[in-house]
Amino acid sequence: MSGNDALKYQVTLLELVDRVLNKGVVLSGDITLSVADVDLVYVGLRVLLSSVATLEEQAA
Amino acid sequence: MIHVYGVVDGLEELPRVLGVDEAPLERRRVAGLELVLSRAETPPSAEVSRKTVLRHAQVVEALMCRSAAILPAQLGRAFRDEDQLATAIEEQAVQLERSLERVRGCVEFGLRATPEPADAPEADSGADYMHARLEQVRLQDDLVERLHEPLARLARATSLQRRTGGVSAAYLVAHDDARAFETAAALLESTPGVTVVCTGPWPPYSFAAGAS
């Protein structure tokens, strides 16, 4: 993966998670997702993204 | 619990993918609107993980490819039963119908632009701080003018956010204009001095929550 591809991948993943968690129509119903849950998703995402960065370093 | 993926119109057939927690997808018609949902025995609460986020996104994307219009639902809400679902949809039916018309025939694109860091001196006085803040606003204005405005001309609707150190935006683009939009966006990605990443086509998440 080139630096540009890796960046594009990271931004795409971040944009995806942002859309699913923060955008979209709210159809009311019960809240099943706490702020802590959302934070966990982002922490997981950071782990994943940092592993992409590691991959890139190894490839360089 | 009932997990809703979105409100759809003109859905040909359900995609052959499973929903959250490997539950099968179902179609349901409420108040003249069609919903795609799946069921879970227990609330998915603590189960909300990256996997759930990705599965929700995957289902929404598959639905977008098979329908004339889709309003993606925000993850993190669920309905206890059919009654609660029906009541909620009936209450919002008019607004949902309007939003569905707004996104019909369109996809969403995203833009993230961050200026490459300049060698800014440490702000050690109030005047320096104000100066740095003004410089940031000026940089954002510049990004809006050079990147956002040309793309906005190809979009039916836009949403722009100024972030610390840059701007991000979403564009609602008609299918017929998508190719031109992608070409314009690809050109902007090589703008010197700015890291520009364009993403999409996405289902219209950023334009699902009602017309503005």
PDB file of C-alpha atoms in Angstrom:
ATOM      1  CA  MET A   1       0.000   0.000   0.000  1.00  0.00           C
ATOM      2  CA  SER A   2       1.465   3.384  -0.922  1.00  0.00           C
ATOM      3  CA  GLY A   3       1.318   6.238   1.567  1.00  0.00           C
ATOM      4  CA  ASN A   4      -1.519   7.779  -0.369  1.00  0.00           C
ATOM      5  CA  ASP A   5      -3.551   4.571  -0.485  1.00  0.00           C
ATOM      6  CA  ALA A   6      -3.035   4.023   3.239  1.00  0.00           C
ATOM      7  CA  LEU A   7      -4.216   7.558   3.975  1.00  0.00           C
ATOM      8  CA  LYS A   8      -7.235   7.120   1.742  1.00  0.00           C
ATOM      9  CA  TYR A   9      -8.076   3.843   3.476  1.00  0.00           C
ATOM     10  CA  GLN A  10      -7.792   5.407   6.928  1.00  0.00           C
ATOM     11  CA  VAL A  11      -9.916   8.410   6.040  1.00  0.00           C
ATOM     12  CA  THR A  12     -12.515   6.187   4.355  1.00  0.00           C
ATOM     13  CA  LEU A  13     -12.817   4.012   7.453  1.00  0.00           C
ATOM     14  CA  LEU A  14     -13.131   7.053   9.693  1.00  0.00           C
ATOM     15  CA  GLU A  15     -15.732   8.590   7.397  1.00  0.00           C
ATOM     16  CA  LEU A  16     -17.672   5.316   7.383  1.00  0.00           C
ATOM     17  CA  VAL A  17     -17.797   5.046  11.167  1.00  0.00           C
ATOM     18  CA  ASP A  18     -18.732   8.725  11.457  1.00  0.00           C
ATOM     19  CA  ARG A  19     -21.615   8.262   9.066  1.00  0.00           C
ATOM     20  CA  VAL A  20     -22.993   5.105  10.652  1.00  0.00           C
ATOM     21  CA  LEU A  21     -22.771   6.426  14.220  1.00  0.00           C
ATOM     22  CA  ASN A  22     -23.504  10.126  13.795  1.00  0.00           C
ATOM     23  CA  LYS A  23     -25.465  10.581  10.577  1.00  0.00           C
ATOM     24  CA  GLY A  24     -28.440   8.807   9.127  1.00  0.00           C
ATOM     25  CA  VAL A  25     -32.053   9.280  10.050  1.00  0.00           C
ATOM     26  CA  VAL A  26     -32.966   8.816  13.712  1.00  0.00           C
ATOM     27  CA  LEU A  27     -36.105   6.688  13.763  1.00  0.00           C
ATOM     28  CA  SER A  28     -36.526   7.151  17.544  1.00  0.00           C
ATOM     29  CA  GLY A  29     -36.884   3.836  19.334  1.00  0.00           C
ATOM     30  CA  ASP A  30     -34.696   2.987  22.318  1.00  0.00           C
ATOM     31  CA  ILE A  31     -31.107   4.080  22.527  1.00  0.00           C
ATOM     32  CA  THR A  32     -28.898   1.001  22.478  1.00  0.00           C
ATOM     33  CA  LEU A  33     -25.616   2.773  22.073  1.00  0.00           C
ATOM     34  CA  SER A  34     -24.083   4.687  24.953  1.00  0.00           C
ATOM     35  CA  VAL A  35     -21.394   7.316  24.608  1.00  0.00           C
ATOM     36  CA  ALA A  36     -19.009   4.774  26.117  1.00  0.00           C
ATOM     37  CA  ASP A  37     -19.904   2.256  23.389  1.00  0.00           C
ATOM     38  CA  VAL A  38     -19.234   4.846  20.715  1.00  0.00           C
ATOM     39  CA  ASP A  39     -15.902   5.670  22.340  1.00  0.00           C
ATOM     40  CA  LEU A  40     -15.009   1.973  22.276  1.00  0.00           C
ATOM     41  CA  VAL A  41     -15.670   1.796  18.560  1.00  0.00           C
ATOM     42  CA  TYR A  42     -13.332   4.721  18.008  1.00  0.00           C
ATOM     43  CA  VAL A  43     -10.662   3.160  20.232  1.00  0.00           C
ATOM     44  CA  GLY A  44     -10.963  -0.058  18.213  1.00  0.00           C
ATOM     45  CA  LEU A  45     -10.711   1.990  15.061  1.00  0.00           C
ATOM     46  CA  ARG A  46      -7.541   3.683  16.245  1.00  0.00           C
ATOM     47  CA  VAL A  47      -5.983   0.288  16.958  1.00  0.00           C
ATOM     48  CA  LEU A  48      -6.885  -0.791  13.447  1.00  0.00           C
ATOM     49  CA  LEU A  49      -5.590   2.418  11.925  1.00  0.00           C
ATOM     50  CA  SER A  50      -2.340   2.263  13.815  1.00  0.00           C
ATOM     51  CA  SER A  51      -1.886  -1.290  12.518  1.00  0.00           C
ATOM     52  CA  VAL A  52      -2.300   0.077   9.002  1.00  0.00           C
ATOM     53  CA  ALA A  53       0.431   2.600   9.756  1.00  0.00           C
ATOM     54  CA  THR A  54       2.646  -0.233  11.050  1.00  0.00           C
ATOM     55  CA  LEU A  55       2.022  -2.230   7.896  1.00  0.00           C
ATOM     56  CA  GLU A  56       3.071   0.749   5.883  1.00  0.00           C
ATOM     57  CA  GLU A  57       6.268   1.203   7.875  1.00  0.00           C
ATOM     58  CA  GLN A  58       7.134  -2.451   7.367  1.00  0.00           C
ATOM     59  CA  ALA A  59       6.538  -2.151   3.657  1.00  0.00           C
ATOM     60  CA  ALA A  60       8.736   0.939   3.381  1.00  0.00           C
TER      61      ALA A  60
ATOM     62  CA  MET B   1     -35.314  -6.079  19.581  1.00  0.00           C
ATOM     63  CA  ILE B   2     -35.746  -4.802  16.045  1.00  0.00           C
ATOM     64  CA  HIS B   3     -32.764  -3.264  14.295  1.00  0.00           C
ATOM     65  CA  VAL B   4     -33.622  -1.005  11.326  1.00  0.00           C
ATOM     66  CA  TYR B   5     -31.138  -0.426   8.485  1.00  0.00           C
ATOM     67  CA  GLY B   6     -33.091   2.129   6.575  1.00  0.00           C
ATOM     68  CA  VAL B   7     -36.200   3.268   4.758  1.00  0.00           C
ATOM     69  CA  VAL B   8     -36.144   2.175   1.124  1.00  0.00           C
ATOM     70  CA  ASP B   9     -38.143   2.755  -2.012  1.00  0.00           C
ATOM     71  CA  GLY B  10     -38.216   0.528  -5.097  1.00  0.00           C
ATOM     72  CA  LEU B  11     -36.160  -2.254  -3.518  1.00  0.00           C
ATOM     73  CA  GLU B  12     -35.864  -5.066  -6.075  1.00  0.00           C
ATOM     74  CA  GLU B  13     -35.008  -7.861  -3.668  1.00  0.00           C
ATOM     75  CA  LEU B  14     -33.231  -8.235  -0.369  1.00  0.00           C
ATOM     76  CA  PRO B  15     -29.452  -8.524  -0.722  1.00  0.00           C
ATOM     77  CA  ARG B  16     -27.975 -11.905   0.184  1.00  0.00           C
ATOM     78  CA  VAL B  17     -26.198 -10.651   3.276  1.00  0.00           C
ATOM     79  CA  LEU B  18     -26.996 -11.198   6.919  1.00  0.00           C
ATOM     80  CA  GLY B  19     -27.689  -8.371   9.319  1.00  0.00           C
ATOM     81  CA  VAL B  20     -26.239  -7.486  12.704  1.00  0.00           C
ATOM     82  CA  ASP B  21     -25.561 -10.583  14.843  1.00  0.00           C
ATOM     83  CA  GLU B  22     -25.988 -12.776  11.732  1.00  0.00           C
ATOM     84  CA  ALA B  23     -29.766 -12.245  11.802  1.00  0.00           C
ATOM     85  CA  PRO B  24     -31.617 -12.525   8.457  1.00  0.00           C
ATOM     86  CA  LEU B  25     -32.944  -9.342   6.832  1.00  0.00           C
ATOM     87  CA  GLU B  26     -36.670  -8.726   6.570  1.00  0.00           C
ATOM     88  CA  ARG B  27     -38.857  -6.241   4.701  1.00  0.00           C
ATOM     89  CA  ARG B  28     -41.676  -4.460   6.514  1.00  0.00           C
ATOM     90  CA  ARG B  29     -44.217  -1.930   5.230  1.00  0.00           C
ATOM     91  CA  VAL B  30     -45.427   0.684   7.734  1.00  0.00           C
ATOM     92  CA  ALA B  31     -47.504   3.775   6.927  1.00  0.00           C
ATOM     93  CA  GLY B  32     -46.771   3.399   3.205  1.00  0.00           C
ATOM     94  CA  LEU B  33     -43.011   3.243   3.794  1.00  0.00           C
ATOM     95  CA  GLU B  34     -40.809   0.211   3.356  1.00  0.00           C
ATOM     96  CA  LEU B  35     -38.249  -0.639   6.031  1.00  0.00           C
ATOM     97  CA  VAL B  36     -35.487  -3.215   6.070  1.00  0.00           C
ATOM     98  CA  LEU B  37     -34.792  -4.692   9.488  1.00  0.00           C
ATOM     99  CA  SER B  38     -33.493  -7.676  11.401  1.00  0.00           C
ATOM    100  CA  ARG B  39     -34.342  -9.080  14.821  1.00  0.00           C
ATOM    101  CA  ALA B  40     -32.270  -9.907  17.830  1.00  0.00           C
ATOM    102  CA  GLU B  41     -33.279 -11.803  20.968  1.00  0.00           C
ATOM    103  CA  THR B  42     -31.376  -9.438  23.209  1.00  0.00           C
ATOM    104  CA  PRO B  43     -30.573  -5.774  22.797  1.00  0.00           C
ATOM    105  CA  PRO B  44     -27.264  -5.444  20.974  1.00  0.00           C
ATOM    106  CA  SER B  45     -26.131  -2.764  23.491  1.00  0.00           C
ATOM    107  CA  ALA B  46     -22.664  -3.737  24.648  1.00  0.00           C
ATOM    108  CA  GLU B  47     -22.294  -5.761  21.477  1.00  0.00           C
ATOM    109  CA  VAL B  48     -21.884  -2.565  19.528  1.00  0.00           C
ATOM    110  CA  SER B  49     -18.458  -3.007  18.206  1.00  0.00           C
ATOM    111  CA  ARG B  50     -16.587  -2.289  15.045  1.00  0.00           C
ATOM    112  CA  LYS B  51     -18.092  -5.471  13.619  1.00  0.00           C
ATOM    113  CA  THR B  52     -21.641  -4.213  14.157  1.00  0.00           C
ATOM    114  CA  VAL B  53     -20.803  -0.847  12.614  1.00  0.00           C
ATOM    115  CA  LEU B  54     -19.299  -2.498   9.552  1.00  0.00           C
ATOM    116  CA  ARG B  55     -22.199  -4.931   9.172  1.00  0.00           C
ATOM    117  CA  HIS B  56     -24.771  -2.141   9.399  1.00  0.00           C
ATOM    118  CA  ALA B  57     -22.822  -0.192   6.777  1.00  0.00           C
ATOM    119  CA  GLN B  58     -22.533  -3.249   4.541  1.00  0.00           C
ATOM    120  CA  VAL B  59     -26.290  -3.887   4.608  1.00  0.00           C
ATOM    121  CA  VAL B  60     -27.074  -0.209   3.911  1.00  0.00           C
ATOM    122  CA  GLU B  61     -24.664  -0.191   0.989  1.00  0.00           C
ATOM    123  CA  ALA B  62     -26.157  -3.396  -0.460  1.00  0.00           C
ATOM    124  CA  LEU B  63     -29.636  -1.872  -0.136  1.00  0.00           C
ATOM    125  CA  MET B  64     -28.512   1.292  -1.895  1.00  0.00           C
ATOM    126  CA  CYS B  65     -27.379  -0.793  -4.877  1.00  0.00           C
ATOM    127  CA  ARG B  66     -30.788  -2.474  -5.156  1.00  0.00           C
ATOM    128  CA  SER B  67     -33.220   0.364  -4.551  1.00  0.00           C
ATOM    129  CA  ALA B  68     -34.366   3.626  -6.108  1.00  0.00           C
ATOM    130  CA  ALA B  69     -33.913   5.583  -2.873  1.00  0.00           C
ATOM    131  CA  ILE B  70     -32.693   4.885   0.639  1.00  0.00           C
ATOM    132  CA  LEU B  71     -32.598   6.768   3.921  1.00  0.00           C
ATOM    133  CA  PRO B  72     -29.932   5.051   6.015  1.00  0.00           C
ATOM    134  CA  ALA B  73     -30.897   4.727   9.674  1.00  0.00           C
ATOM    135  CA  GLN B  74     -28.506   5.844  12.375  1.00  0.00           C
ATOM    136  CA  LEU B  75     -26.974   2.972  14.309  1.00  0.00           C
ATOM    137  CA  GLY B  76     -27.625   2.899  18.020  1.00  0.00           C
ATOM    138  CA  ARG B  77     -31.408   2.778  18.133  1.00  0.00           C
ATOM    139  CA  ALA B  78     -33.618  -0.283  18.251  1.00  0.00           C
ATOM    140  CA  PHE B  79     -37.285  -1.024  18.711  1.00  0.00           C
ATOM    141  CA  ARG B  80     -38.667  -3.289  21.424  1.00  0.00           C
ATOM    142  CA  ASP B  81     -41.437  -4.671  19.235  1.00  0.00           C
ATOM    143  CA  GLU B  82     -43.587  -4.156  16.146  1.00  0.00           C
ATOM    144  CA  ASP B  83     -45.916  -1.753  17.974  1.00  0.00           C
ATOM    145  CA  GLN B  84     -43.162   0.604  18.997  1.00  0.00           C
ATOM    146  CA  LEU B  85     -41.761   0.497  15.461  1.00  0.00           C
ATOM    147  CA  ALA B  86     -45.143   1.194  13.832  1.00  0.00           C
ATOM    148  CA  THR B  87     -45.887   4.106  16.164  1.00  0.00           C
ATOM    149  CA  ALA B  88     -42.507   5.725  15.559  1.00  0.00           C
ATOM    150  CA  ILE B  89     -42.705   5.399  11.784  1.00  0.00           C
ATOM    151  CA  GLU B  90     -46.297   6.628  11.611  1.00  0.00           C
ATOM    152  CA  GLU B  91     -45.337   9.737  13.580  1.00  0.00           C
ATOM    153  CA  GLN B  92     -42.473  10.537  11.211  1.00  0.00           C
ATOM    154  CA  ALA B  93     -44.010   9.277   7.962  1.00  0.00           C
ATOM    155  CA  VAL B  94     -44.489  12.681   6.298  1.00  0.00           C
ATOM    156  CA  GLN B  95     -40.967  13.842   7.075  1.00  0.00           C
ATOM    157  CA  LEU B  96     -39.485  10.488   6.006  1.00  0.00           C
ATOM    158  CA  GLU B  97     -41.342  10.614   2.714  1.00  0.00           C
ATOM    159  CA  ARG B  98     -39.994  14.109   2.084  1.00  0.00           C
ATOM    160  CA  SER B  99     -36.423  13.084   2.933  1.00  0.00           C
ATOM    161  CA  LEU B 100     -36.703  10.033   0.692  1.00  0.00           C
ATOM    162  CA  GLU B 101     -37.671  12.253  -2.251  1.00  0.00           C
ATOM    163  CA  ARG B 102     -34.753  14.538  -1.528  1.00  0.00           C
ATOM    164  CA  VAL B 103     -32.147  11.762  -1.825  1.00  0.00           C
ATOM    165  CA  ARG B 104     -33.816   9.890  -4.697  1.00  0.00           C
ATOM    166  CA  GLY B 105     -31.389   9.279  -7.543  1.00  0.00           C
ATOM    167  CA  CYS B 106     -28.471  10.644  -5.537  1.00  0.00           C
ATOM    168  CA  VAL B 107     -25.336   9.403  -3.814  1.00  0.00           C
ATOM    169  CA  GLU B 108     -23.143  11.089  -1.246  1.00  0.00           C
ATOM    170  CA  PHE B 109     -19.480  12.042  -1.486  1.00  0.00           C
ATOM    171  CA  GLY B 110     -17.204  13.197   1.299  1.00  0.00           C
ATOM    172  CA  LEU B 111     -14.290  15.618   1.404  1.00  0.00           C
ATOM    173  CA  ARG B 112     -11.647  16.055   4.088  1.00  0.00           C
ATOM    174  CA  ALA B 113      -9.065  18.760   3.610  1.00  0.00           C
ATOM    175  CA  THR B 114      -6.241  19.552   6.016  1.00  0.00           C
ATOM    176  CA  PRO B 115      -3.556  22.114   5.267  1.00  0.00           C
ATOM    177  CA  GLU B 116      -0.058  20.758   5.752  1.00  0.00           C
ATOM    178  CA  PRO B 117       1.295  22.195   9.001  1.00  0.00           C
ATOM    179  CA  ALA B 118       3.202  25.443   8.593  1.00  0.00           C
ATOM    180  CA  ASP B 119       6.053  26.349  10.938  1.00  0.00           C
ATOM    181  CA  ALA B 120       3.920  28.430  13.244  1.00  0.00           C
ATOM    182  CA  PRO B 121       5.767  30.097  16.108  1.00  0.00           C
ATOM    183  CA  GLU B 122       4.664  29.194  19.642  1.00  0.00           C
ATOM    184  CA  ALA B 123       1.867  31.443  20.800  1.00  0.00           C
ATOM    185  CA  ASP B 124       3.323  33.108  23.868  1.00  0.00           C
ATOM    186  CA  SER B 125       1.078  36.144  24.059  1.00  0.00           C
ATOM    187  CA  GLY B 126      -2.581  36.891  23.625  1.00  0.00           C
ATOM    188  CA  ALA B 127      -1.820  38.773  20.434  1.00  0.00           C
ATOM    189  CA  ASP B 128       0.076  35.781  19.015  1.00  0.00           C
ATOM    190  CA  TYR B 129      -2.812  33.525  19.902  1.00  0.00           C
ATOM    191  CA  MET B 130      -5.331  35.791  18.198  1.00  0.00           C
ATOM    192  CA  HIS B 131      -3.049  36.008  15.220  1.00  0.00           C
ATOM    193  CA  ALA B 132      -2.865  32.203  14.986  1.00  0.00           C
ATOM    194  CA  ARG B 133      -6.652  31.924  15.290  1.00  0.00           C
ATOM    195  CA  LEU B 134      -7.182  34.447  12.528  1.00  0.00           C
ATOM    196  CA  GLU B 135      -4.706  32.610  10.357  1.00  0.00           C
ATOM    197  CA  GLN B 136      -6.640  29.399  10.893  1.00  0.00           C
ATOM    198  CA  VAL B 137      -9.918  31.023   9.855  1.00  0.00           C
ATOM    199  CA  ARG B 138      -8.178  32.462   6.808  1.00  0.00           C
ATOM    200  CA  LEU B 139      -6.861  28.994   5.873  1.00  0.00           C
ATOM    201  CA  GLN B 140     -10.340  27.505   6.263  1.00  0.00           C
ATOM    202  CA  ASP B 141     -11.862  30.245   4.099  1.00  0.00           C
ATOM    203  CA  ASP B 142      -9.233  29.489   1.503  1.00  0.00           C
ATOM    204  CA  LEU B 143     -10.047  25.751   1.544  1.00  0.00           C
ATOM    205  CA  VAL B 144     -13.759  26.472   1.249  1.00  0.00           C
ATOM    206  CA  GLU B 145     -13.183  28.701  -1.746  1.00  0.00           C
ATOM    207  CA  ARG B 146     -10.676  26.496  -3.551  1.00  0.00           C
ATOM    208  CA  LEU B 147     -12.047  23.027  -2.782  1.00  0.00           C
ATOM    209  CA  HIS B 148     -15.582  23.140  -1.463  1.00  0.00           C
ATOM    210  CA  GLU B 149     -17.135  25.677  -3.792  1.00  0.00           C
ATOM    211  CA  PRO B 150     -16.183  23.972  -7.100  1.00  0.00           C
ATOM    212  CA  LEU B 151     -17.561  20.671  -5.769  1.00  0.00           C
ATOM    213  CA  ALA B 152     -20.681  22.298  -4.339  1.00  0.00           C
ATOM    214  CA  ARG B 153     -21.581  23.498  -7.841  1.00  0.00           C
ATOM    215  CA  LEU B 154     -21.933  19.821  -8.882  1.00  0.00           C
ATOM    216  CA  ALA B 155     -24.078  18.905  -5.872  1.00  0.00           C
ATOM    217  CA  ARG B 156     -27.768  19.200  -5.074  1.00  0.00           C
ATOM    218  CA  ALA B 157     -27.101  19.799  -1.388  1.00  0.00           C
ATOM    219  CA  THR B 158     -24.022  20.159   0.787  1.00  0.00           C
ATOM    220  CA  SER B 159     -23.043  20.116   4.412  1.00  0.00           C
ATOM    221  CA  LEU B 160     -19.841  21.848   5.461  1.00  0.00           C
ATOM    222  CA  GLN B 161     -18.003  21.594   8.768  1.00  0.00           C
ATOM    223  CA  ARG B 162     -15.023  23.654   9.801  1.00  0.00           C
ATOM    224  CA  ARG B 163     -12.753  21.549  11.973  1.00  0.00           C
ATOM    225  CA  THR B 164      -9.664  22.514  13.875  1.00  0.00           C
ATOM    226  CA  GLY B 165      -7.040  22.548  11.198  1.00  0.00           C
ATOM    227  CA  GLY B 166      -9.265  22.070   8.188  1.00  0.00           C
ATOM    228  CA  VAL B 167     -12.682  21.489   6.716  1.00  0.00           C
ATOM    229  CA  SER B 168     -14.822  18.473   5.973  1.00  0.00           C
ATOM    230  CA  ALA B 169     -17.884  18.367   3.800  1.00  0.00           C
ATOM    231  CA  ALA B 170     -20.522  16.055   2.387  1.00  0.00           C
ATOM    232  CA  TYR B 171     -22.189  16.397  -1.012  1.00  0.00           C
ATOM    233  CA  LEU B 172     -25.469  15.019  -2.275  1.00  0.00           C
ATOM    234  CA  VAL B 173     -24.853  14.321  -5.959  1.00  0.00           C
ATOM    235  CA  ALA B 174     -27.253  13.108  -8.654  1.00  0.00           C
ATOM    236  CA  HIS B 175     -26.250   9.800 -10.317  1.00  0.00           C
ATOM    237  CA  ASP B 176     -25.886  11.646 -13.627  1.00  0.00           C
ATOM    238  CA  ASP B 177     -23.358  14.055 -12.111  1.00  0.00           C
ATOM    239  CA  ALA B 178     -21.390  11.463 -10.113  1.00  0.00           C
ATOM    240  CA  ARG B 179     -18.770  10.874 -12.814  1.00  0.00           C
ATOM    241  CA  ALA B 180     -18.123  14.610 -13.222  1.00  0.00           C
ATOM    242  CA  PHE B 181     -17.952  14.984  -9.453  1.00  0.00           C
ATOM    243  CA  GLU B 182     -15.395  12.187  -9.091  1.00  0.00           C
ATOM    244  CA  THR B 183     -13.270  13.706 -11.838  1.00  0.00           C
ATOM    245  CA  ALA B 184     -13.359  17.134 -10.198  1.00  0.00           C
ATOM    246  CA  ALA B 185     -12.611  15.628  -6.771  1.00  0.00           C
ATOM    247  CA  ALA B 186      -9.665  13.586  -8.090  1.00  0.00           C
ATOM    248  CA  LEU B 187      -8.130  16.760  -9.531  1.00  0.00           C
ATOM    249  CA  LEU B 188      -8.420  18.524  -6.172  1.00  0.00           C
ATOM    250  CA  GLU B 189      -6.598  15.680  -4.403  1.00  0.00           C
ATOM    251  CA  SER B 190      -3.344  16.911  -5.916  1.00  0.00           C
ATOM    252  CA  THR B 191      -3.760  20.479  -4.593  1.00  0.00           C
ATOM    253  CA  PRO B 192      -0.322  21.518  -3.299  1.00  0.00           C
ATOM    254  CA  GLY B 193       0.020  22.321   0.403  1.00  0.00           C
ATOM    255  CA  VAL B 194      -3.203  20.575   1.407  1.00  0.00           C
ATOM    256  CA  THR B 195      -3.993  16.948   2.188  1.00  0.00           C
ATOM    257  CA  VAL B 196      -7.266  16.338   0.379  1.00  0.00           C
ATOM    258  CA  VAL B 197      -9.131  13.054   0.546  1.00  0.00           C
ATOM    259  CA  CYS B 198     -12.408  12.530  -1.275  1.00  0.00           C
ATOM    260  CA  THR B 199     -14.514   9.494  -0.409  1.00  0.00           C
ATOM    261  CA  GLY B 200     -17.624   7.918  -1.845  1.00  0.00           C
ATOM    262  CA  PRO B 201     -20.001   7.176  -3.351  1.00  0.00           C
ATOM    263  CA  TRP B 202     -21.738   6.620  -0.003  1.00  0.00           C
ATOM    264  CA  PRO B 203     -25.380   5.988   0.780  1.00  0.00           C
ATOM    265  CA  PRO B 204     -26.804   9.438   1.638  1.00  0.00           C
ATOM    266  CA  TYR B 205     -26.191   9.235   5.408  1.00  0.00           C
ATOM    267  CA  SER B 206     -25.514  12.955   5.793  1.00  0.00           C
ATOM    268  CA  PHE B 207     -28.708  13.966   4.018  1.00  0.00           C
ATOM    269  CA  ALA B 208     -31.119  11.458   5.540  1.00  0.00           C
ATOM    270  CA  ALA B 209     -32.060  13.426   8.621  1.00  0.00           C
ATOM    271  CA  GLY B 210     -34.494  15.810   6.998  1.00  0.00           C
ATOM    272  CA  ALA B 211     -34.425  18.603   4.469  1.00  0.00           C
ATOM    273  CA  SER B 212     -32.788  21.823   5.546  1.00  0.00           C
TER     274      SER B 212
END
